């Protein structure tokens, strides 16, 4: 009880509200749920004990409103211009049936709070067929619409629209968010039950109204979904109410709001995602016709059918049972249902198997809903310890977005099993192209393109993301090729996250022989510089078409690729180290890239460039430093390095250290490596 009171108190404190109405600086924020919030609620709207604002529950023909109780001043003086304003809110829609629910949520600005004559369903509880389209409504609404209504010219059943005095949108688009990094819009499903955030920003000077939406774990995208030039001065009145309305029709859903912030003449204060209340566990029913059709036929048959249906349901329940704990709800969007993965992989059929490795199996799949191809890595996990941190890490890595990284889409957990879901890479691993006979040899432009791509992906991990991500296992085998032969770094199972500017602690030694920096073999400390070292070896591997360490039987060449290239460099024959299968190339380019490879795999970490510099060298934006001054130590150092390897092998005999292991496809990449569960 005490805790509850404290919560209410906190909410009241957080719900700071300043009403200096005529000055146009109204603002308020509800970021800790709505417990104790002073909102005007009507219809089906209610505030749940844990602070959710539920506008409708799963019941037909409902409408519900939640309105800020005071009018806000939208212009300084009558006839003047409407102020700029900004608002943001987090919502979730939980439909009754999978992918079927209605009708949606609107945010509105209205001169009245009296919606007694408004109709639910497609009118969202704000208008009715008589008032729809009437300029005297003075209503602006942003609709999140989950039903396609042809009279209203709805574009589809999953769209966001701007409505002026009418529920027929002035402009609307399929729900989607802009990805800053890839500069693409990604579709969203409003009915997915996932938490999503909306921003509505109006610039009174420019007279533009922007609407932006994104999954809650993605920061506000740079570009809005909708941007409409509209003079709201001729639409809105001086003082208006702001609030939300929601409705159900013959199809129904629970419509939830989790947080809301509004500000006149400025940016709405950001919502703290971590303090929002949590939504109830998804209780979405599958559409099932069996019961209603078959049961009434004959009583006797019905009994039997009933029994078998019951057995079927119980079996199904067991078959699709998965583990979800409360703390996981925040990762909702990245959590795949076991059922979805089961369907995608056709029941984890052997036919869909991409490969088997030490940690489990990797299957190819196609997600039914979006028709996207995925690779599902299925691993066993017995221990509960560490799983929470691990999932947090997965969720965090899932937010990495770069065209040269294999996207980690999410995960699923059952008792004893863990599934990681990745983008499917049709061309498999680069290793296969370099070292196996079956594949066509890559030409020089393709190889250069792959090297540049991987460099850019690694630069993003090291320098451009919110945290420094050290990959720890860069090698050809971990680079996958997409359909356009872009190189994409895969498997972040080994990556550990470090906050910028903190000293990476010594952790488990992971990595692959031949790619390990000498200081790493000695100290076990992975840093961005140990990644750069491995990247240097990777460059040489790609250009020379040789493994970093050739088995002794082929001893007509040096055992270490790096040493062999250095020797050739000293003799002035570095270009001869290239893969002989490459026919056309430019000497200058080839030399530059090989020298860059040597510079990156320099035994002294201080002599290696950062990934930012590497990208500059590769793009010709900065000249490559002369190698000669530092390279003299190379042989001595690599001797020590050799020794380092021996020590390493003696003290840390791990299987992934086998040199020359050939990865034939994505499965190898995903399976070869330890996902370090820390258990
Ligand atoms: C809620 O706000 C209204 C309008 O400002 C005010 O009249 C009322 O007293 C407030 N109620 C509470 C409990 O603060
Ligand atoms: C709301 O409007 C209706 C119709 O205009 C009216 O009958 C009713 O009294 C109003 N309700 C309130 C609370 O003002
Ligand atoms: C769009 O908004 C204007 C007001 O600016 C309104 O007059 C017009 O009817 C709306 N158009 C549509 C298609 O709803
Ligand atoms: C997004 O959805 C729209 C409408 O269903 C569809 O036309 C479009 O192709 C989808 N885009 C992607 C990238 O899936
Ligand atoms: C609306 O979006 C456009 C395009 O991104 C941007 O230039 C403009 O500043 C935005 N306006 C507001 C009020 O957010
Ligand atoms: C996208 O860019 C905007 C503006 O630069 C920034 O505020 C936002 O955090 C970025 N979002 C992501 C997901 O990187
Ligand atoms: C916007 O509308 C207001 C009220 O109708 C009008 O006074 C003003 O001139 C309009 N502004 C522009 C730029 O059209
Ligand atoms: C969000 O809330 C959490 C938990 O109360 C707090 O630790 C964190 O500092 C807050 N973040 C911001 C940006 O206010």
PDB file of C-alpha atoms in Angstrom, residues 334-501:
ATOM      1  CA  UNK A 334      12.422  -8.258 -30.398  1.00  0.00           C
ATOM      2  CA  UNK A 335      10.761 -11.204 -28.870  1.00  0.00           C
ATOM      3  CA  UNK A 336       9.596 -13.686 -31.484  1.00  0.00           C
ATOM      4  CA  UNK A 337       6.909 -16.169 -30.602  1.00  0.00           C
ATOM      5  CA  UNK A 338       7.995 -19.751 -30.812  1.00  0.00           C
ATOM      6  CA  UNK A 339       4.996 -20.376 -32.979  1.00  0.00           C
ATOM      7  CA  UNK A 340       6.113 -17.804 -35.533  1.00  0.00           C
ATOM      8  CA  UNK A 341       9.569 -19.371 -35.712  1.00  0.00           C
ATOM      9  CA  UNK A 342       8.089 -22.840 -35.828  1.00  0.00           C
ATOM     10  CA  UNK A 343       5.957 -21.853 -38.791  1.00  0.00           C
ATOM     11  CA  UNK A 344       8.747 -19.942 -40.466  1.00  0.00           C
ATOM     12  CA  UNK A 345      11.065 -22.935 -40.446  1.00  0.00           C
ATOM     13  CA  UNK A 346       8.280 -25.383 -41.315  1.00  0.00           C
ATOM     14  CA  UNK A 347       8.587 -26.941 -37.879  1.00  0.00           C
ATOM     15  CA  UNK A 348      12.399 -26.869 -37.839  1.00  0.00           C
ATOM     16  CA  UNK A 349      12.399 -29.409 -40.632  1.00  0.00           C
ATOM     17  CA  UNK A 350      15.703 -30.885 -41.686  1.00  0.00           C
ATOM     18  CA  UNK A 351      15.061 -29.596 -45.160  1.00  0.00           C
ATOM     19  CA  UNK A 352      15.403 -26.063 -43.828  1.00  0.00           C
ATOM     20  CA  UNK A 353      18.633 -26.818 -42.020  1.00  0.00           C
ATOM     21  CA  UNK A 354      21.476 -24.569 -43.080  1.00  0.00           C
ATOM     22  CA  UNK A 355      23.992 -26.397 -40.948  1.00  0.00           C
ATOM     23  CA  UNK A 356      24.922 -27.946 -37.643  1.00  0.00           C
ATOM     24  CA  UNK A 357      27.632 -26.843 -35.288  1.00  0.00           C
ATOM     25  CA  UNK A 358      28.840 -27.196 -31.764  1.00  0.00           C
ATOM     26  CA  UNK A 359      26.103 -25.070 -30.288  1.00  0.00           C
ATOM     27  CA  UNK A 360      23.096 -26.252 -32.179  1.00  0.00           C
ATOM     28  CA  UNK A 361      21.523 -25.863 -35.542  1.00  0.00           C
ATOM     29  CA  UNK A 362      20.751 -23.039 -37.924  1.00  0.00           C
ATOM     30  CA  UNK A 363      17.598 -23.104 -39.969  1.00  0.00           C
ATOM     31  CA  UNK A 364      16.408 -21.056 -42.833  1.00  0.00           C
ATOM     32  CA  UNK A 365      12.913 -19.647 -42.496  1.00  0.00           C
ATOM     33  CA  UNK A 366      10.384 -17.290 -43.954  1.00  0.00           C
ATOM     34  CA  UNK A 367       8.283 -15.193 -41.603  1.00  0.00           C
ATOM     35  CA  UNK A 368       4.671 -15.608 -42.639  1.00  0.00           C
ATOM     36  CA  UNK A 369       3.587 -12.114 -41.693  1.00  0.00           C
ATOM     37  CA  UNK A 370       6.181 -10.079 -43.528  1.00  0.00           C
ATOM     38  CA  UNK A 371       7.463 -12.681 -45.960  1.00  0.00           C
ATOM     39  CA  UNK A 372      11.038 -11.960 -44.872  1.00  0.00           C
ATOM     40  CA  UNK A 373      13.717 -14.604 -45.039  1.00  0.00           C
ATOM     41  CA  UNK A 374      15.478 -15.309 -41.783  1.00  0.00           C
ATOM     42  CA  UNK A 375      18.152 -17.529 -40.346  1.00  0.00           C
ATOM     43  CA  UNK A 376      17.249 -18.998 -36.972  1.00  0.00           C
ATOM     44  CA  UNK A 377      19.994 -20.195 -34.700  1.00  0.00           C
ATOM     45  CA  UNK A 378      18.709 -22.738 -32.212  1.00  0.00           C
ATOM     46  CA  UNK A 379      20.811 -23.303 -29.134  1.00  0.00           C
ATOM     47  CA  UNK A 380      20.287 -25.045 -25.883  1.00  0.00           C
ATOM     48  CA  UNK A 381      20.473 -23.100 -22.676  1.00  0.00           C
ATOM     49  CA  UNK A 382      19.876 -24.755 -19.397  1.00  0.00           C
ATOM     50  CA  UNK A 383      20.860 -22.234 -16.859  1.00  0.00           C
ATOM     51  CA  UNK A 384      18.770 -19.278 -15.836  1.00  0.00           C
ATOM     52  CA  UNK A 385      21.750 -17.395 -14.576  1.00  0.00           C
ATOM     53  CA  UNK A 386      23.037 -14.705 -16.836  1.00  0.00           C
ATOM     54  CA  UNK A 387      20.160 -15.068 -19.240  1.00  0.00           C
ATOM     55  CA  UNK A 388      18.755 -11.714 -18.282  1.00  0.00           C
ATOM     56  CA  UNK A 389      21.984  -9.893 -19.068  1.00  0.00           C
ATOM     57  CA  UNK A 390      22.318 -11.905 -22.197  1.00  0.00           C
ATOM     58  CA  UNK A 391      18.849 -10.989 -23.434  1.00  0.00           C
ATOM     59  CA  UNK A 392      19.488  -7.353 -22.582  1.00  0.00           C
ATOM     60  CA  UNK A 393      22.589  -7.579 -24.713  1.00  0.00           C
ATOM     61  CA  UNK A 394      20.703  -9.227 -27.548  1.00  0.00           C
ATOM     62  CA  UNK A 395      18.078  -6.497 -27.388  1.00  0.00           C
ATOM     63  CA  UNK A 396      20.764  -3.893 -27.427  1.00  0.00           C
ATOM     64  CA  UNK A 397      22.607  -5.474 -30.351  1.00  0.00           C
ATOM     65  CA  UNK A 398      19.308  -5.774 -32.149  1.00  0.00           C
ATOM     66  CA  UNK A 399      19.255  -1.990 -32.286  1.00  0.00           C
ATOM     67  CA  UNK A 400      22.466  -1.872 -34.302  1.00  0.00           C
ATOM     68  CA  UNK A 401      21.564  -0.937 -37.821  1.00  0.00           C
ATOM     69  CA  UNK A 402      24.057  -0.707 -40.612  1.00  0.00           C
ATOM     70  CA  UNK A 403      24.053  -1.957 -44.169  1.00  0.00           C
ATOM     71  CA  UNK A 404      27.275  -3.848 -43.531  1.00  0.00           C
ATOM     72  CA  UNK A 405      26.073  -5.716 -40.478  1.00  0.00           C
ATOM     73  CA  UNK A 406      23.920  -8.812 -40.503  1.00  0.00           C
ATOM     74  CA  UNK A 407      20.812  -7.618 -38.732  1.00  0.00           C
ATOM     75  CA  UNK A 408      19.981  -9.435 -35.524  1.00  0.00           C
ATOM     76  CA  UNK A 409      16.216  -9.370 -35.577  1.00  0.00           C
ATOM     77  CA  UNK A 410      15.391 -10.818 -32.212  1.00  0.00           C
ATOM     78  CA  UNK A 411      15.161 -13.876 -30.077  1.00  0.00           C
ATOM     79  CA  UNK A 412      12.854 -16.405 -28.536  1.00  0.00           C
ATOM     80  CA  UNK A 413      13.174 -18.480 -25.430  1.00  0.00           C
ATOM     81  CA  UNK A 414      11.690 -21.764 -24.371  1.00  0.00           C
ATOM     82  CA  UNK A 415      12.565 -24.013 -21.535  1.00  0.00           C
ATOM     83  CA  UNK A 416      16.063 -25.163 -22.304  1.00  0.00           C
ATOM     84  CA  UNK A 417      16.210 -23.517 -25.716  1.00  0.00           C
ATOM     85  CA  UNK A 418      17.208 -20.171 -27.059  1.00  0.00           C
ATOM     86  CA  UNK A 419      16.667 -18.919 -30.597  1.00  0.00           C
ATOM     87  CA  UNK A 420      18.418 -16.041 -32.274  1.00  0.00           C
ATOM     88  CA  UNK A 421      16.852 -14.636 -35.404  1.00  0.00           C
ATOM     89  CA  UNK A 422      18.964 -12.983 -38.079  1.00  0.00           C
ATOM     90  CA  UNK A 423      18.479 -11.644 -41.562  1.00  0.00           C
ATOM     91  CA  UNK A 424      19.067 -14.400 -44.054  1.00  0.00           C
ATOM     92  CA  UNK A 425      22.108 -13.882 -46.283  1.00  0.00           C
ATOM     93  CA  UNK A 426      21.578 -15.696 -49.563  1.00  0.00           C
ATOM     94  CA  UNK A 427      25.224 -15.847 -50.564  1.00  0.00           C
ATOM     95  CA  UNK A 428      26.530 -17.333 -47.351  1.00  0.00           C
ATOM     96  CA  UNK A 429      29.972 -16.742 -45.998  1.00  0.00           C
ATOM     97  CA  UNK A 430      32.858 -15.015 -47.757  1.00  0.00           C
ATOM     98  CA  UNK A 431      35.140 -17.797 -46.619  1.00  0.00           C
ATOM     99  CA  UNK A 432      33.459 -20.113 -49.077  1.00  0.00           C
ATOM    100  CA  UNK A 433      34.211 -17.750 -51.959  1.00  0.00           C
ATOM    101  CA  UNK A 434      37.836 -17.408 -50.971  1.00  0.00           C
ATOM    102  CA  UNK A 435      38.768 -20.926 -50.079  1.00  0.00           C
ATOM    103  CA  UNK A 436      36.524 -23.427 -51.729  1.00  0.00           C
ATOM    104  CA  UNK A 437      36.709 -24.536 -55.310  1.00  0.00           C
ATOM    105  CA  UNK A 438      33.009 -24.734 -55.925  1.00  0.00           C
ATOM    106  CA  UNK A 439      32.471 -20.984 -56.018  1.00  0.00           C
ATOM    107  CA  UNK A 440      33.474 -18.538 -58.724  1.00  0.00           C
ATOM    108  CA  UNK A 441      36.487 -16.445 -57.799  1.00  0.00           C
ATOM    109  CA  UNK A 442      35.686 -12.899 -56.807  1.00  0.00           C
ATOM    110  CA  UNK A 443      37.219 -10.226 -58.977  1.00  0.00           C
ATOM    111  CA  UNK A 444      39.196  -7.294 -57.624  1.00  0.00           C
ATOM    112  CA  UNK A 445      36.377  -4.696 -57.609  1.00  0.00           C
ATOM    113  CA  UNK A 446      34.161  -7.159 -55.717  1.00  0.00           C
ATOM    114  CA  UNK A 447      36.869  -7.835 -53.163  1.00  0.00           C
ATOM    115  CA  UNK A 448      37.582  -4.145 -52.694  1.00  0.00           C
ATOM    116  CA  UNK A 449      33.876  -3.475 -52.278  1.00  0.00           C
ATOM    117  CA  UNK A 450      33.627  -6.172 -49.603  1.00  0.00           C
ATOM    118  CA  UNK A 451      36.679  -4.835 -47.735  1.00  0.00           C
ATOM    119  CA  UNK A 452      35.286  -1.303 -47.806  1.00  0.00           C
ATOM    120  CA  UNK A 453      31.908  -2.536 -46.631  1.00  0.00           C
ATOM    121  CA  UNK A 454      33.310  -4.460 -43.696  1.00  0.00           C
ATOM    122  CA  UNK A 455      35.511  -1.470 -42.789  1.00  0.00           C
ATOM    123  CA  UNK A 456      32.469   0.744 -42.724  1.00  0.00           C
ATOM    124  CA  UNK A 457      30.502  -1.747 -40.614  1.00  0.00           C
ATOM    125  CA  UNK A 458      33.352  -1.971 -38.149  1.00  0.00           C
ATOM    126  CA  UNK A 459      33.745   1.795 -38.040  1.00  0.00           C
ATOM    127  CA  UNK A 460      30.091   1.988 -37.059  1.00  0.00           C
ATOM    128  CA  UNK A 461      30.565  -0.548 -34.267  1.00  0.00           C
ATOM    129  CA  UNK A 462      33.663   1.186 -32.927  1.00  0.00           C
ATOM    130  CA  UNK A 463      32.908   4.828 -33.372  1.00  0.00           C
ATOM    131  CA  UNK A 464      29.408   5.674 -34.407  1.00  0.00           C
ATOM    132  CA  UNK A 465      27.066   3.801 -32.171  1.00  0.00           C
ATOM    133  CA  UNK A 466      25.990   4.873 -28.702  1.00  0.00           C
ATOM    134  CA  UNK A 467      28.308   2.297 -27.182  1.00  0.00           C
ATOM    135  CA  UNK A 468      31.602   0.916 -28.385  1.00  0.00           C
ATOM    136  CA  UNK A 469      31.005  -2.565 -29.701  1.00  0.00           C
ATOM    137  CA  UNK A 470      34.057  -4.748 -30.034  1.00  0.00           C
ATOM    138  CA  UNK A 471      33.368  -7.521 -32.461  1.00  0.00           C
ATOM    139  CA  UNK A 472      36.127  -9.852 -31.237  1.00  0.00           C
ATOM    140  CA  UNK A 473      35.970 -12.320 -34.059  1.00  0.00           C
ATOM    141  CA  UNK A 474      36.534 -10.659 -37.398  1.00  0.00           C
ATOM    142  CA  UNK A 475      37.433 -13.149 -40.085  1.00  0.00           C
ATOM    143  CA  UNK A 476      36.320 -14.093 -43.558  1.00  0.00           C
ATOM    144  CA  UNK A 477      34.162 -16.785 -42.086  1.00  0.00           C
ATOM    145  CA  UNK A 478      32.189 -14.177 -40.146  1.00  0.00           C
ATOM    146  CA  UNK A 479      31.579 -12.002 -43.155  1.00  0.00           C
ATOM    147  CA  UNK A 480      28.421 -12.887 -45.000  1.00  0.00           C
ATOM    148  CA  UNK A 481      27.470 -11.788 -48.456  1.00  0.00           C
ATOM    149  CA  UNK A 482      24.022 -10.514 -49.231  1.00  0.00           C
ATOM    150  CA  UNK A 483      22.312 -10.872 -52.574  1.00  0.00           C
ATOM    151  CA  UNK A 484      24.335  -7.967 -54.011  1.00  0.00           C
ATOM    152  CA  UNK A 485      27.637  -9.305 -52.673  1.00  0.00           C
ATOM    153  CA  UNK A 486      27.886  -6.610 -50.043  1.00  0.00           C
ATOM    154  CA  UNK A 487      30.062  -7.754 -47.180  1.00  0.00           C
ATOM    155  CA  UNK A 488      28.168  -7.874 -43.895  1.00  0.00           C
ATOM    156  CA  UNK A 489      29.716  -8.595 -40.539  1.00  0.00           C
ATOM    157  CA  UNK A 490      27.870 -11.332 -38.772  1.00  0.00           C
ATOM    158  CA  UNK A 491      27.600 -12.885 -35.372  1.00  0.00           C
ATOM    159  CA  UNK A 492      27.700 -10.489 -32.551  1.00  0.00           C
ATOM    160  CA  UNK A 493      27.289 -13.306 -30.102  1.00  0.00           C
ATOM    161  CA  UNK A 494      30.868 -12.721 -29.128  1.00  0.00           C
ATOM    162  CA  UNK A 495      30.737  -9.018 -28.977  1.00  0.00           C
ATOM    163  CA  UNK A 496      30.831  -7.382 -25.630  1.00  0.00           C
ATOM    164  CA  UNK A 497      29.504  -3.957 -25.080  1.00  0.00           C
ATOM    165  CA  UNK A 498      31.510  -1.258 -23.515  1.00  0.00           C
ATOM    166  CA  UNK A 499      30.378   2.191 -22.725  1.00  0.00           C
ATOM    167  CA  UNK A 500      32.384   4.786 -24.530  1.00  0.00           C
ATOM    168  CA  UNK A 501      35.482   5.808 -22.658  1.00  0.00           C
TER     169      UNK A 501
END
